[in-house]
Tab-separated table of C-alpha atoms in Angstrom:
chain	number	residue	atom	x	y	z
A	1	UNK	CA	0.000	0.000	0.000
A	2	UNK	CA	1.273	3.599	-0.836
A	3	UNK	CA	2.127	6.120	1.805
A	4	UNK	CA	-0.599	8.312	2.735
A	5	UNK	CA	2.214	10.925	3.540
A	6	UNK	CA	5.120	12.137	5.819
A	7	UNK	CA	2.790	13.058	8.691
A	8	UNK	CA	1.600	9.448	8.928
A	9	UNK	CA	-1.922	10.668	7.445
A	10	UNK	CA	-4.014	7.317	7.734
A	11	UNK	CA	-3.064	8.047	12.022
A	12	UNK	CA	-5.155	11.132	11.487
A	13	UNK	CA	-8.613	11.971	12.869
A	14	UNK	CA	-11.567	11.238	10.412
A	15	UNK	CA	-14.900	12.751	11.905
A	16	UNK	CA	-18.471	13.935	10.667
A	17	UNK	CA	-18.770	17.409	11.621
A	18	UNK	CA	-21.166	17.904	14.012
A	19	UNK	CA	-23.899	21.452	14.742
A	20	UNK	CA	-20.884	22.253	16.998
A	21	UNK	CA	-17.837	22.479	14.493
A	22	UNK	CA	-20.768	24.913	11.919
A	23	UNK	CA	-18.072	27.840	13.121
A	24	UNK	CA	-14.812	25.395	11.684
A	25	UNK	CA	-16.845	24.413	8.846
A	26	UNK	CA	-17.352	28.974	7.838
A	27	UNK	CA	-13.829	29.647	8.955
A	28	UNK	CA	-12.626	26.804	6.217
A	29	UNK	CA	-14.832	28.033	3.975
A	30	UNK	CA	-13.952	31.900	3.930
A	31	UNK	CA	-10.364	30.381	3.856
A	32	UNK	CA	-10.644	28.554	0.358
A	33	UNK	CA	-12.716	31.312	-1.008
A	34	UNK	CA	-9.687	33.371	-0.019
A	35	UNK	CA	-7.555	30.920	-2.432
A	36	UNK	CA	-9.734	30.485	-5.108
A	37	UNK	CA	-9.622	34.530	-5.038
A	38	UNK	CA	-13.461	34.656	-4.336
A	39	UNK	CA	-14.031	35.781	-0.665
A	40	UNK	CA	-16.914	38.821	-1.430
A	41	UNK	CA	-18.648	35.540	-2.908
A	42	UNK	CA	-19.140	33.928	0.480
A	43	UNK	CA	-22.407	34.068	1.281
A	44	UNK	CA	-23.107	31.582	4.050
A	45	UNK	CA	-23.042	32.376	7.811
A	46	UNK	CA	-23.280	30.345	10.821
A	47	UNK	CA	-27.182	30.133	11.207
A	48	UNK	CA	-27.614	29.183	7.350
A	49	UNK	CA	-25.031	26.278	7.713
A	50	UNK	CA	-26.944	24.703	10.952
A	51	UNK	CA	-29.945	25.526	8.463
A	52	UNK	CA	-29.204	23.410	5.785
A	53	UNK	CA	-26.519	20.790	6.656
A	54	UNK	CA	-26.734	17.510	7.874
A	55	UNK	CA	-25.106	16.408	11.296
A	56	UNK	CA	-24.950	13.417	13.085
A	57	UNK	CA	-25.815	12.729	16.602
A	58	UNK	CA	-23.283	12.441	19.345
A	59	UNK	CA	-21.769	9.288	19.449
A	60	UNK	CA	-23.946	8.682	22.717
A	61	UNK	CA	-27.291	9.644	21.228
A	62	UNK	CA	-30.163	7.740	20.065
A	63	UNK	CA	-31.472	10.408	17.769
A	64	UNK	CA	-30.993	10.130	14.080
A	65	UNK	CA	-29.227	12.319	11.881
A	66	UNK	CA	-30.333	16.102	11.845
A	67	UNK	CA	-31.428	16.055	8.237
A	68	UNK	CA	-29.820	18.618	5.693
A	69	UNK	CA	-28.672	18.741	2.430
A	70	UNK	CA	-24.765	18.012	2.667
A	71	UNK	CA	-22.441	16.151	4.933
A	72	UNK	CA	-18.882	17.589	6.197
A	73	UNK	CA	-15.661	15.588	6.857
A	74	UNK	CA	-13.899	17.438	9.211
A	75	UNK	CA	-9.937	15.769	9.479
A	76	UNK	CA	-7.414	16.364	13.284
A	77	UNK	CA	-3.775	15.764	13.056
A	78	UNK	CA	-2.551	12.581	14.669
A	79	UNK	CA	-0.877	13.613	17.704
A	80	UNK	CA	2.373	15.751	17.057
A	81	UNK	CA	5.372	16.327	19.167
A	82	UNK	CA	5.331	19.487	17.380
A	83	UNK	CA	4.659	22.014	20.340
A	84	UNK	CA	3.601	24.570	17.717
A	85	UNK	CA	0.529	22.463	16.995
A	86	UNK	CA	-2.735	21.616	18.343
A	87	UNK	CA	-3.897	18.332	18.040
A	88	UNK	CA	-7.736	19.596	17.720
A	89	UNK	CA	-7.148	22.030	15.580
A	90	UNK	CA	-9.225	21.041	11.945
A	91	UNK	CA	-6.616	20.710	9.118
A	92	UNK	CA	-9.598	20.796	6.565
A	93	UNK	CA	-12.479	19.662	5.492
A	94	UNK	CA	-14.486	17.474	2.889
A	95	UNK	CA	-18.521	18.868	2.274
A	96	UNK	CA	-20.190	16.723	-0.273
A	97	UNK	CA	-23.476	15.578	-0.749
A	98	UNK	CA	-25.200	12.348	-2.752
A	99	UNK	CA	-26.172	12.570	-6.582
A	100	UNK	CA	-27.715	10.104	-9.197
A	101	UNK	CA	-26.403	8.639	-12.279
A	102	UNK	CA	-29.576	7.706	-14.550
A	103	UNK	CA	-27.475	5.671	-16.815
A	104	UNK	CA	-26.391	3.921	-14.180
A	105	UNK	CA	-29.269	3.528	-12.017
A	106	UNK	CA	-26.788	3.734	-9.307
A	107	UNK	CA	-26.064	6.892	-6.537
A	108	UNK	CA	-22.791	8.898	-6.144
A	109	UNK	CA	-21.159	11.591	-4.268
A	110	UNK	CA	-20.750	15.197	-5.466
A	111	UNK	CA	-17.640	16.862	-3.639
A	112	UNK	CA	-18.792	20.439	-3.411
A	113	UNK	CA	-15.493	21.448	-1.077
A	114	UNK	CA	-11.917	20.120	-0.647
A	115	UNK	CA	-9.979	21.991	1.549
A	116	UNK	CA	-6.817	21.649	3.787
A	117	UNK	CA	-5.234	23.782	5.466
A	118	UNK	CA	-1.724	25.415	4.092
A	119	UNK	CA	0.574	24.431	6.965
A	120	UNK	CA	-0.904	20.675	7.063
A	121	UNK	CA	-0.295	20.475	3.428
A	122	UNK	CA	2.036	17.767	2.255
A	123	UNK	CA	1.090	15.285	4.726
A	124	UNK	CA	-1.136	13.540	2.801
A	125	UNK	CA	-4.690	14.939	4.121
A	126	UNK	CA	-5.669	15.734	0.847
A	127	UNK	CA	-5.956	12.045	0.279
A	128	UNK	CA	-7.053	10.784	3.168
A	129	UNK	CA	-10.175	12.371	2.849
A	130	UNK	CA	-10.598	11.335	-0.575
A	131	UNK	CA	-10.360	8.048	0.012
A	132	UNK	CA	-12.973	8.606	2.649
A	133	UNK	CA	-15.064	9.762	0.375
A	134	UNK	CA	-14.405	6.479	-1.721
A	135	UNK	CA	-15.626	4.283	0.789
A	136	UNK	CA	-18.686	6.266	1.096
A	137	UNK	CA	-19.539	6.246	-2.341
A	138	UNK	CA	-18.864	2.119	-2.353
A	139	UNK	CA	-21.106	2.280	1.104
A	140	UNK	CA	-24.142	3.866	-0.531
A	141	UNK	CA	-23.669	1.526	-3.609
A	142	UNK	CA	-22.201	4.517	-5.742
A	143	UNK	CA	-20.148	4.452	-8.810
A	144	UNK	CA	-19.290	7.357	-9.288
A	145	UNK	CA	-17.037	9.989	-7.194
A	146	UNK	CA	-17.326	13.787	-9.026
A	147	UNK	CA	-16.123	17.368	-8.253
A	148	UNK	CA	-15.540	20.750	-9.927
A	149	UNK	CA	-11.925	22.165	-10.287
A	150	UNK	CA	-11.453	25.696	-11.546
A	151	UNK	CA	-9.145	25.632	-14.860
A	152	UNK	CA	-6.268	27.593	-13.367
A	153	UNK	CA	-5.498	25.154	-10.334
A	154	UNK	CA	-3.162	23.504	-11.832
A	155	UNK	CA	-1.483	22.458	-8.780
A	156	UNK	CA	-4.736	20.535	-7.928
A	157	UNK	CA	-5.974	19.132	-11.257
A	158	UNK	CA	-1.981	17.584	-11.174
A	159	UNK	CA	-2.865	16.099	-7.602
A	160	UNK	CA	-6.298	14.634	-8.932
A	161	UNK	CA	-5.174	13.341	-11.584
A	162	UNK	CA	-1.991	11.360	-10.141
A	163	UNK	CA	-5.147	9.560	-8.041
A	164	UNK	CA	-6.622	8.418	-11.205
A	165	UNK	CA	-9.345	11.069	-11.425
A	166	UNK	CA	-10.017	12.313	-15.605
A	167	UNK	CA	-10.950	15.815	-16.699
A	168	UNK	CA	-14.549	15.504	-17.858
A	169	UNK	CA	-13.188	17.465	-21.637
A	170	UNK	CA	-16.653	17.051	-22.919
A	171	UNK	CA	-18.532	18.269	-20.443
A	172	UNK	CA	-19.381	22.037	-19.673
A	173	UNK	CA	-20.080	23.164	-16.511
A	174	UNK	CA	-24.003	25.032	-16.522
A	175	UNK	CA	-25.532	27.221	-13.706
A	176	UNK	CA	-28.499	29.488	-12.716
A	177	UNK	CA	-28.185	31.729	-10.137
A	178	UNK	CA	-30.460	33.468	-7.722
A	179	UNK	CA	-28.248	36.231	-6.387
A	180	UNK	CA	-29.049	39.762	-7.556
A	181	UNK	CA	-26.216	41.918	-8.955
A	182	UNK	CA	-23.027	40.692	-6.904
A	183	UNK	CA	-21.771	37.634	-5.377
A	184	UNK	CA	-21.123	34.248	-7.339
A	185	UNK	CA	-21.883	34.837	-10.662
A	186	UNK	CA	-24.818	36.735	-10.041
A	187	UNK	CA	-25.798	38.856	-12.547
A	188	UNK	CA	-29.484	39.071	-12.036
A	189	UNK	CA	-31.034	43.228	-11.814
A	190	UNK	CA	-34.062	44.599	-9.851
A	191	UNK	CA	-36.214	41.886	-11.180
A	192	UNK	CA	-34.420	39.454	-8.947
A	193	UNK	CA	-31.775	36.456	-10.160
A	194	UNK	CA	-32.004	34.106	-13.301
A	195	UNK	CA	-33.303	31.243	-10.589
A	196	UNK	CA	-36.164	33.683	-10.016
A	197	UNK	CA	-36.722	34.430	-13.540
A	198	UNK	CA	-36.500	30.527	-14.955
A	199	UNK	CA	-38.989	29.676	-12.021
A	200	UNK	CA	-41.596	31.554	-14.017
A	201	UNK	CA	-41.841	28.634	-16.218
A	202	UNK	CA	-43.411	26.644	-13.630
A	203	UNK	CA	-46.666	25.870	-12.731
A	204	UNK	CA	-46.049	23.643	-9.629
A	205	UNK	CA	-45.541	19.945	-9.692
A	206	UNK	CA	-48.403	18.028	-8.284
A	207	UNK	CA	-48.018	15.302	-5.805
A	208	UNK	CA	-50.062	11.657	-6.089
């Protein structure tokens, strides 16, 4: 088996994030929009987060899951003798949440974020949580493991790629957006965003 990485990667912490960790999970987030050059696009706070993802109970609970609409992998360093760290401080995070493959009949995972931290890079966290991610998708009976990487990361597509993950060439990326004026994409006036205005073509879908 190949070496996860200097830092002994595979002795790191794997955990669902919990309602708890919702001000990790912003911080992370605000920190790869601040890569990717994108922070004024950041639109999420700490009440829509608990709003709309999904967290597990505490290990000692009987409740089921809080439902939501993504998951987060939240990954610890293994215990350094590095004074300089903190063993429960995050080094990053993995958000994804399940898709559908009609051709396959079959479900899969969407990777919405990958993120780890700068100074736990090259330690092999990067993978580590992708290969979470592959037994999750083998869990659910997936196929199919899938995520968006913007064209000038090459550093990243390079990574990907040496894990056997292909460039989808023939595919082109399509969104509609509901934000007005500013923020990702958004390019919608006083009428309100394109999601707004394409919603105007429905009637309502009827339940039997």
């Amino acid at each position: 088996m190949a070496s996860l990485g200097p830092s002994t990667a595979a002795s790191a912490t794997v955990r669902f994030a919990t309602e708890t960790d919702v001000p990790t999970i912003l911080a992370l987030i605000h920190e790869l929009a601040a890569y990717e050059k994108a922070s004024s696009s950041v639109l999420a706070t700490e009440s829509s987060l608990l709003n709309t993802l999904s967290f597990p109970p505490s290990p000692t609970s009987s409740l089921a899951p809080k439902p939501g609409f993504a998951r987060t992998l939240l990954i610890f360093p293994a215990t350094s003798a590095n004074a300089s760290e903190n063993e429960n401080e995050c080094a990053g995070l993995a958000l994804y949440f399940h898709n559908y493959s009609t051709w396959r009949a079959s479900p899969g995972i969407y990777l919405e974020d990958l993120f780890v931290r700068p100074k736990f890079r090259g330690r092999g966290y990067g993978k580590r949580l992708l290969g979470e991610l592959a037994l999750e998708t083998k869990r659910v009976g997936g196929e199919r493991l899938e995520w968006s990487v913007l064209k000038w990361n090459e550093p990243s597509l390079k990574f990907y790629e040496s894990l056997g993950a292909r460039r989808m060439e023939g595919w082109v990326g399509m969104r509609v957006d509901d934000l007005k004026g500013t923020g990702e994409g958004g390019q919608g006036g006083e009428e309100g965003g394109e999601l707004e205005k394409l919603g105007r073509w429905g009637r309502g879908v009827e339940w039997r």
